[in-house]
Amino acid sequence: MRVLVVGAGAIGLLSARLLAEAGAEVCLVDQSVTGGESSWAGGGIVSPLYPWRYSAAVTALAHWSQDYYPRLGEKLRHDSGVDPEVHVTGLYWLDLEDEAAALAWAARMQRPLLSVPIETVRRAVPALASGFSRALHMPDVANVRNPRLVKALRLALLAMPNVTLHERCAVTGFIREADRVCGVRTAGGDIRADRVVVAAGAWSGELLKGLGIELPVEPVKGQMILYKCAEDFLPSMVLAKGRYAIPRRDGHILIGSTLEHAGFDKTPTEAALASLRASAEALLPALAEAELVGHWAGLRPGSPEGVPFIGRVPGYEGLWLNCGHYRNGLVLAPASCRLLADLLLDRTPIIDPAPYAPAGRLH
């Protein structure tokens, strides 16, 4: 089977890898460079920011992925020589308004989320600002160093003889024969395939308009800043008032993020920089003296309730979707891509595919 995957972010890369491992001939195309958009720009927390606020559909993908991530990190490090740094730090939520709902969700889902005294948090995270009074803690939450994850996936794919990668190769349209989609048109020529998988993140909706399909996926801009600190400055992720701090192993600290509806504009703004710096210093006052080494913006693939579209598109034989992961693409990638591969290869799916099916959710 020849499969063409449109979009070489984390979702497209991992989809391609799983299909190629199963013996498919896989061609991967991207309008830019591999993993250069949302996958590169995100924070890489291996959990939804507020998991109890999501539907069971998102939760099912998240839990499967969280359990699988350590194995994925190790396998990619072995296959590519690049360590994606799946870093288990735990996560503290501070002064939540819906703490009771969070604890009830954790009890129902049997997830290790605990109420802890604020003094415990201060001992664990000495850099934390004063003024917080309550905390919840999930000790097993990891973060993944997403630029290294996509680099590892790219190298692992290039080592596979049945994978072809075309970067800077924008798709301009689809090849249709009767009710079948059997490839794409690009500036470099037509590429034909038995199956076409659209995994183009925030651009997926625009692409599908060419087929007359209204996919409710739109770009949602997010800005982040990055500090360089001592390696032991922040031992755990912390989250308060919608903003979070993520420590990397080498002392880099990510602060995020904004939520902006600005079309496909991803220009970093001074207003967002000021807002993010203020949040950073309110959370970790010592960051006022730290070196700010980065500020960027990316585009999330916004979708209704953050539930991705995974599966075949009815009425368009050969066309498949794996897109619309909104804020949780990196969290949900392992399960989403495994589910897509299961469905496309006619295997028993890892979880119930019904909530993600494009049927009934497209216009």
CSV table of C-alpha atoms in Angstrom, one decimal:
chain,number,residue,atom,x,y,z
A,1,MET,CA,0.0,0.0,0.0
A,2,ARG,CA,1.3,3.5,-0.9
A,3,VAL,CA,0.3,6.1,1.6
A,4,LEU,CA,0.9,9.9,1.2
A,5,VAL,CA,0.9,11.9,4.4
A,6,VAL,CA,0.4,15.7,4.0
A,7,GLY,CA,2.1,17.5,6.9
A,8,ALA,CA,5.4,16.6,8.6
A,9,GLY,CA,4.7,17.8,12.1
A,10,ALA,CA,4.7,15.4,15.1
A,11,ILE,CA,1.3,13.9,14.0
A,12,GLY,CA,2.4,13.4,10.4
A,13,LEU,CA,5.8,12.1,11.3
A,14,LEU,CA,4.6,9.6,13.8
A,15,SER,CA,1.7,8.5,11.5
A,16,ALA,CA,4.3,7.9,8.7
A,17,ARG,CA,6.5,6.0,11.0
A,18,LEU,CA,3.8,3.6,12.3
A,19,LEU,CA,2.5,3.0,8.7
A,20,ALA,CA,6.0,2.4,7.4
A,21,GLU,CA,6.8,0.0,10.3
A,22,ALA,CA,3.7,-2.0,9.2
A,23,GLY,CA,5.1,-2.3,5.7
A,24,ALA,CA,3.4,0.6,3.8
A,25,GLU,CA,5.3,2.6,1.2
A,26,VAL,CA,5.1,6.1,2.7
A,27,CYS,CA,5.6,9.5,1.1
A,28,LEU,CA,5.6,12.5,3.5
A,29,VAL,CA,5.2,16.1,2.1
A,30,ASP,CA,5.4,19.4,3.9
A,31,GLN,CA,5.1,23.0,2.7
A,32,SER,CA,7.9,24.0,5.1
A,33,VAL,CA,10.5,22.0,7.0
A,34,THR,CA,9.9,19.0,9.2
A,35,GLY,CA,8.3,19.8,12.5
A,36,GLY,CA,8.8,23.6,11.9
A,37,GLU,CA,5.3,24.8,12.9
A,38,SER,CA,3.2,24.0,16.0
A,39,SER,CA,5.2,20.9,16.9
A,40,TRP,CA,8.4,23.0,17.3
A,41,ALA,CA,6.6,26.0,18.9
A,42,GLY,CA,4.7,24.2,21.7
A,43,GLY,CA,5.7,23.6,25.3
A,44,GLY,CA,5.7,19.8,25.3
A,45,ILE,CA,3.8,19.1,28.5
A,46,VAL,CA,2.7,15.4,28.3
A,47,SER,CA,-0.7,16.3,29.7
A,48,PRO,CA,-3.6,18.6,28.8
A,49,LEU,CA,-3.1,21.8,30.9
A,50,TYR,CA,-6.3,21.1,32.8
A,51,PRO,CA,-7.2,17.4,32.0
A,52,TRP,CA,-10.4,17.4,34.0
A,53,ARG,CA,-11.9,20.1,31.8
A,54,TYR,CA,-11.8,18.0,28.6
A,55,SER,CA,-14.2,15.4,27.2
A,56,ALA,CA,-13.7,11.7,27.6
A,57,ALA,CA,-12.5,11.6,24.0
A,58,VAL,CA,-9.5,13.7,24.7
A,59,THR,CA,-8.9,11.9,28.0
A,60,ALA,CA,-8.8,8.5,26.3
A,61,LEU,CA,-6.1,9.6,23.9
A,62,ALA,CA,-4.1,11.5,26.6
A,63,HIS,CA,-4.0,8.5,29.0
A,64,TRP,CA,-2.8,6.1,26.3
A,65,SER,CA,-0.1,8.5,25.1
A,66,GLN,CA,1.1,9.4,28.6
A,67,ASP,CA,1.6,5.7,29.4
A,68,TYR,CA,3.4,5.2,26.1
A,69,TYR,CA,5.7,8.3,26.0
A,70,PRO,CA,8.7,6.9,28.0
A,71,ARG,CA,8.9,3.9,25.6
A,72,LEU,CA,8.6,6.2,22.6
A,73,GLY,CA,11.4,8.4,23.8
A,74,GLU,CA,13.7,5.5,24.4
A,75,LYS,CA,12.9,3.9,21.1
A,76,LEU,CA,13.5,7.1,19.2
A,77,ARG,CA,16.8,7.7,21.0
A,78,HIS,CA,17.9,4.2,20.0
A,79,ASP,CA,16.8,4.5,16.4
A,80,SER,CA,17.9,8.1,15.7
A,81,GLY,CA,20.7,8.9,18.2
A,82,VAL,CA,18.7,12.0,19.3
A,83,ASP,CA,17.2,12.0,22.8
A,84,PRO,CA,13.7,13.6,22.8
A,85,GLU,CA,14.2,14.1,26.6
A,86,VAL,CA,11.0,12.7,28.0
A,87,HIS,CA,11.6,14.4,31.4
A,88,VAL,CA,9.3,13.3,34.3
A,89,THR,CA,9.2,16.4,36.7
A,90,GLY,CA,5.6,16.3,37.9
A,91,LEU,CA,3.3,19.3,37.7
A,92,TYR,CA,1.9,21.7,40.4
A,93,TRP,CA,-1.4,23.5,39.8
A,94,LEU,CA,-1.7,26.6,42.1
A,95,ASP,CA,-4.9,28.2,43.4
A,96,LEU,CA,-7.3,26.5,41.1
A,97,GLU,CA,-10.9,27.7,41.0
A,98,ASP,CA,-12.2,24.2,40.2
A,99,GLU,CA,-10.0,22.2,42.6
A,100,ALA,CA,-13.0,20.0,43.7
A,101,ALA,CA,-13.8,19.1,40.1
A,102,ALA,CA,-10.2,18.2,39.5
A,103,LEU,CA,-10.0,15.9,42.5
A,104,ALA,CA,-13.3,14.3,41.6
A,105,TRP,CA,-12.1,13.7,38.1
A,106,ALA,CA,-8.8,12.1,39.4
A,107,ALA,CA,-10.8,9.8,41.7
A,108,ARG,CA,-13.1,8.7,38.9
A,109,MET,CA,-10.2,8.2,36.4
A,110,GLN,CA,-7.8,6.7,39.0
A,111,ARG,CA,-5.2,9.3,38.2
A,112,PRO,CA,-2.6,10.3,40.8
A,113,LEU,CA,-3.7,13.9,41.5
A,114,LEU,CA,-3.3,15.0,45.1
A,115,SER,CA,-4.0,18.1,47.2
A,116,VAL,CA,-0.7,19.1,48.9
A,117,PRO,CA,0.1,21.8,51.5
A,118,ILE,CA,1.6,24.9,50.0
A,119,GLU,CA,4.6,24.5,52.3
A,120,THR,CA,5.3,21.2,50.6
A,121,VAL,CA,5.4,23.0,47.2
A,122,ARG,CA,7.7,25.7,48.6
A,123,ARG,CA,10.1,23.1,49.8
A,124,ALA,CA,10.0,21.3,46.4
A,125,VAL,CA,10.2,24.6,44.3
A,126,PRO,CA,12.1,27.2,46.3
A,127,ALA,CA,12.0,29.7,43.5
A,128,LEU,CA,8.2,29.9,43.7
A,129,ALA,CA,6.6,33.3,44.5
A,130,SER,CA,4.8,33.9,47.8
A,131,GLY,CA,1.1,34.5,47.8
A,132,PHE,CA,-0.2,31.2,46.7
A,133,SER,CA,-2.3,29.3,49.1
A,134,ARG,CA,-3.4,26.0,47.6
A,135,ALA,CA,-1.9,23.4,45.3
A,136,LEU,CA,-2.6,20.1,43.5
A,137,HIS,CA,0.2,17.9,42.4
A,138,MET,CA,0.5,15.1,39.8
A,139,PRO,CA,3.9,13.6,40.3
A,140,ASP,CA,4.3,11.5,37.1
A,141,VAL,CA,3.7,14.2,34.5
A,142,ALA,CA,6.5,14.5,32.0
A,143,ASN,CA,7.5,17.1,29.4
A,144,VAL,CA,9.1,16.3,26.1
A,145,ARG,CA,11.7,18.5,24.4
A,146,ASN,CA,9.6,18.9,21.2
A,147,PRO,CA,12.2,20.3,18.8
A,148,ARG,CA,14.3,17.2,19.6
A,149,LEU,CA,11.3,14.9,19.3
A,150,VAL,CA,10.6,16.0,15.7
A,151,LYS,CA,14.3,15.9,14.9
A,152,ALA,CA,14.5,12.3,16.2
A,153,LEU,CA,11.4,11.3,14.3
A,154,ARG,CA,12.8,12.8,11.1
A,155,LEU,CA,16.1,11.0,11.4
A,156,ALA,CA,14.4,7.7,12.3
A,157,LEU,CA,12.1,8.0,9.2
A,158,LEU,CA,15.0,8.9,6.8
A,159,ALA,CA,16.7,5.6,7.9
A,160,MET,CA,13.7,3.6,6.7
A,161,PRO,CA,14.0,2.4,3.0
A,162,ASN,CA,10.2,2.6,2.4
A,163,VAL,CA,9.8,6.3,3.4
A,164,THR,CA,10.3,9.3,1.1
A,165,LEU,CA,10.3,12.9,2.5
A,166,HIS,CA,9.6,16.0,0.5
A,167,GLU,CA,10.2,19.3,2.4
A,168,ARG,CA,9.3,22.7,1.0
A,169,CYS,CA,6.8,21.0,-1.2
A,170,ALA,CA,3.4,22.8,-0.8
A,171,VAL,CA,0.3,20.8,-1.8
A,172,THR,CA,-1.8,22.9,-4.3
A,173,GLY,CA,-4.7,20.5,-4.7
A,174,PHE,CA,-5.9,16.9,-4.7
A,175,ILE,CA,-6.0,14.4,-7.5
A,176,ARG,CA,-9.6,13.0,-7.8
A,177,GLU,CA,-10.9,10.2,-10.0
A,178,ALA,CA,-14.7,9.8,-9.6
A,179,ASP,CA,-15.3,9.7,-5.8
A,180,ARG,CA,-11.7,8.7,-5.0
A,181,VAL,CA,-8.8,10.9,-3.8
A,182,CYS,CA,-5.7,9.3,-5.2
A,183,GLY,CA,-2.9,11.8,-4.7
A,184,VAL,CA,-2.0,15.5,-4.5
A,185,ARG,CA,-0.7,18.2,-6.8
A,186,THR,CA,2.4,20.1,-5.9
A,187,ALA,CA,4.6,22.6,-7.6
A,188,GLY,CA,7.1,19.8,-8.2
A,189,GLY,CA,4.5,17.6,-9.9
A,190,ASP,CA,1.8,15.2,-9.0
A,191,ILE,CA,2.2,12.5,-6.3
A,192,ARG,CA,-0.1,9.6,-6.4
A,193,ALA,CA,-1.0,7.2,-3.6
A,194,ASP,CA,-3.6,4.6,-2.5
A,195,ARG,CA,-4.4,6.6,0.7
A,196,VAL,CA,-3.9,10.3,1.4
A,197,VAL,CA,-3.7,11.3,5.1
A,198,VAL,CA,-4.1,15.0,5.9
A,199,ALA,CA,-2.1,15.8,9.0
A,200,ALA,CA,-1.4,19.5,8.2
A,201,GLY,CA,-2.2,21.0,11.6
A,202,ALA,CA,-3.6,24.5,11.4
A,203,TRP,CA,-3.5,24.4,7.6
A,204,SER,CA,-5.7,21.3,7.3
A,205,GLY,CA,-9.0,23.2,6.9
A,206,GLU,CA,-7.6,25.4,4.1
A,207,LEU,CA,-6.3,22.4,2.2
A,208,LEU,CA,-9.7,20.6,2.4
A,209,LYS,CA,-11.6,23.6,1.0
A,210,GLY,CA,-10.2,22.6,-2.4
A,211,LEU,CA,-12.4,19.5,-2.2
A,212,GLY,CA,-15.4,21.4,-1.0
A,213,ILE,CA,-15.0,20.0,2.6
A,214,GLU,CA,-15.6,22.3,5.5
A,215,LEU,CA,-13.3,21.1,8.3
A,216,PRO,CA,-13.7,23.2,11.5
A,217,VAL,CA,-10.0,23.5,12.1
A,218,GLU,CA,-8.5,27.0,12.3
A,219,PRO,CA,-5.2,28.6,13.4
A,220,VAL,CA,-5.0,29.8,17.0
A,221,LYS,CA,-1.8,31.8,17.7
A,222,GLY,CA,0.3,31.0,20.8
A,223,GLN,CA,3.3,32.9,22.0
A,224,MET,CA,6.1,31.6,24.3
A,225,ILE,CA,9.2,32.9,25.9
A,226,LEU,CA,12.4,31.1,27.0
A,227,TYR,CA,14.9,31.8,29.8
A,228,LYS,CA,18.2,30.3,30.6
A,229,CYS,CA,18.8,29.4,34.3
A,230,ALA,CA,20.8,27.1,36.4
A,231,GLU,CA,20.0,23.4,35.8
A,232,ASP,CA,18.5,23.0,39.3
A,233,PHE,CA,16.5,26.3,39.3
A,234,LEU,CA,13.1,24.7,38.6
A,235,PRO,CA,12.7,21.0,39.6
A,236,SER,CA,9.0,20.8,38.6
A,237,MET,CA,6.5,22.3,36.2
A,238,VAL,CA,4.2,24.8,37.8
A,239,LEU,CA,0.9,26.3,36.5
A,240,ALA,CA,-1.1,29.3,37.8
A,241,LYS,CA,-3.7,31.6,36.2
A,242,GLY,CA,-3.5,29.8,32.9
A,243,ARG,CA,0.3,30.3,32.5
A,244,TYR,CA,2.9,27.6,33.0
A,245,ALA,CA,6.7,27.2,33.5
A,246,ILE,CA,8.4,24.1,32.0
A,247,PRO,CA,12.0,23.2,33.0
A,248,ARG,CA,14.3,21.5,30.5
A,249,ARG,CA,17.1,19.3,31.8
A,250,ASP,CA,19.8,21.9,30.8
A,251,GLY,CA,18.2,24.8,32.8
A,252,HIS,CA,16.1,26.4,30.0
A,253,ILE,CA,12.7,27.5,31.3
A,254,LEU,CA,9.7,27.8,28.9
A,255,ILE,CA,6.9,30.2,29.8
A,256,GLY,CA,3.6,30.0,28.0
A,257,SER,CA,1.4,30.8,26.4
A,258,THR,CA,-1.1,33.2,24.8
A,259,LEU,CA,-4.3,32.3,23.0
A,260,GLU,CA,-5.0,34.6,20.1
A,261,HIS,CA,-7.2,34.4,17.0
A,262,ALA,CA,-5.2,36.2,14.4
A,263,GLY,CA,-5.5,34.1,11.3
A,264,PHE,CA,-2.2,32.8,10.0
A,265,ASP,CA,-0.2,35.6,11.4
A,266,LYS,CA,2.5,34.3,13.7
A,267,THR,CA,4.5,37.5,14.3
A,268,PRO,CA,5.7,37.8,18.0
A,269,THR,CA,4.3,40.9,19.6
A,270,GLU,CA,5.7,43.3,22.3
A,271,ALA,CA,2.3,43.1,24.1
A,272,ALA,CA,2.5,39.3,24.4
A,273,LEU,CA,6.2,39.6,25.5
A,274,ALA,CA,5.3,42.0,28.3
A,275,SER,CA,2.4,39.8,29.4
A,276,LEU,CA,4.4,36.6,29.4
A,277,ARG,CA,7.3,38.3,31.3
A,278,ALA,CA,4.8,39.6,33.9
A,279,SER,CA,3.4,36.1,34.3
A,280,ALA,CA,6.9,34.6,34.6
A,281,GLU,CA,8.0,37.0,37.3
A,282,ALA,CA,4.7,36.6,39.2
A,283,LEU,CA,5.3,32.8,39.3
A,284,LEU,CA,9.1,32.8,39.7
A,285,PRO,CA,10.4,36.2,40.8
A,286,ALA,CA,14.1,35.3,40.1
A,287,LEU,CA,13.3,35.2,36.4
A,288,ALA,CA,13.3,39.1,36.5
A,289,GLU,CA,17.1,38.7,36.6
A,290,ALA,CA,17.4,35.7,34.3
A,291,GLU,CA,18.6,35.8,30.7
A,292,LEU,CA,15.7,35.9,28.2
A,293,VAL,CA,16.9,33.9,25.2
A,294,GLY,CA,13.8,33.4,23.1
A,295,HIS,CA,10.4,34.7,22.1
A,296,TRP,CA,8.3,33.1,19.3
A,297,ALA,CA,4.8,32.3,18.1
A,298,GLY,CA,3.2,29.3,16.6
A,299,LEU,CA,-0.3,28.3,15.3
A,300,ARG,CA,-2.3,25.6,17.0
A,301,PRO,CA,-4.9,23.7,15.0
A,302,GLY,CA,-8.0,24.8,16.8
A,303,SER,CA,-11.0,22.5,16.7
A,304,PRO,CA,-14.4,22.2,18.5
A,305,GLU,CA,-13.7,21.1,22.1
A,306,GLY,CA,-10.2,20.2,21.1
A,307,VAL,CA,-11.3,16.8,19.8
A,308,PRO,CA,-9.2,15.7,16.8
A,309,PHE,CA,-10.4,14.3,13.5
A,310,ILE,CA,-9.0,10.8,13.0
A,311,GLY,CA,-10.3,8.4,10.3
A,312,ARG,CA,-11.7,8.2,6.8
A,313,VAL,CA,-13.6,11.0,5.2
A,314,PRO,CA,-17.0,9.6,4.0
A,315,GLY,CA,-17.7,10.2,0.3
A,316,TYR,CA,-14.0,10.7,-0.5
A,317,GLU,CA,-12.6,7.2,-0.9
A,318,GLY,CA,-8.9,7.1,0.0
A,319,LEU,CA,-8.9,10.3,2.0
A,320,TRP,CA,-8.1,10.2,5.7
A,321,LEU,CA,-7.6,12.8,8.5
A,322,ASN,CA,-5.4,13.0,11.5
A,323,CYS,CA,-5.6,16.7,12.5
A,324,GLY,CA,-7.3,19.3,14.8
A,325,HIS,CA,-5.5,18.5,18.0
A,326,TYR,CA,-5.7,22.1,19.2
A,327,ARG,CA,-3.5,22.6,22.3
A,328,ASN,CA,-2.7,18.9,22.8
A,329,GLY,CA,-1.0,17.7,19.6
A,330,LEU,CA,2.2,16.6,21.4
A,331,VAL,CA,0.3,15.0,24.2
A,332,LEU,CA,-2.1,13.1,22.0
A,333,ALA,CA,0.3,12.2,19.1
A,334,PRO,CA,1.2,8.6,20.1
A,335,ALA,CA,-2.4,7.5,20.6
A,336,SER,CA,-3.8,9.5,17.7
A,337,CYS,CA,-1.2,8.1,15.2
A,338,ARG,CA,-1.6,4.6,16.5
A,339,LEU,CA,-5.4,4.9,16.1
A,340,LEU,CA,-5.1,6.2,12.6
A,341,ALA,CA,-2.7,3.3,11.7
A,342,ASP,CA,-5.1,0.8,13.2
A,343,LEU,CA,-8.0,2.1,11.2
A,344,LEU,CA,-6.2,2.6,7.9
A,345,LEU,CA,-4.6,-0.9,8.1
A,346,ASP,CA,-7.9,-2.5,9.3
A,347,ARG,CA,-6.5,-3.6,12.6
A,348,THR,CA,-8.4,-3.7,15.9
A,349,PRO,CA,-8.2,-0.1,17.2
A,350,ILE,CA,-6.5,0.7,20.5
A,351,ILE,CA,-9.5,2.7,21.7
A,352,ASP,CA,-13.1,3.4,20.5
A,353,PRO,CA,-12.6,5.4,17.3
A,354,ALA,CA,-16.2,6.8,17.2
A,355,PRO,CA,-15.6,10.2,18.9
A,356,TYR,CA,-12.9,11.2,16.4
A,357,ALA,CA,-14.6,10.0,13.2
A,358,PRO,CA,-14.9,12.7,10.6
A,359,ALA,CA,-18.4,11.3,9.6
A,360,GLY,CA,-21.0,13.7,11.0
A,361,ARG,CA,-18.5,16.3,12.0
A,362,LEU,CA,-17.8,17.9,8.6
A,363,HIS,CA,-20.0,20.2,6.5
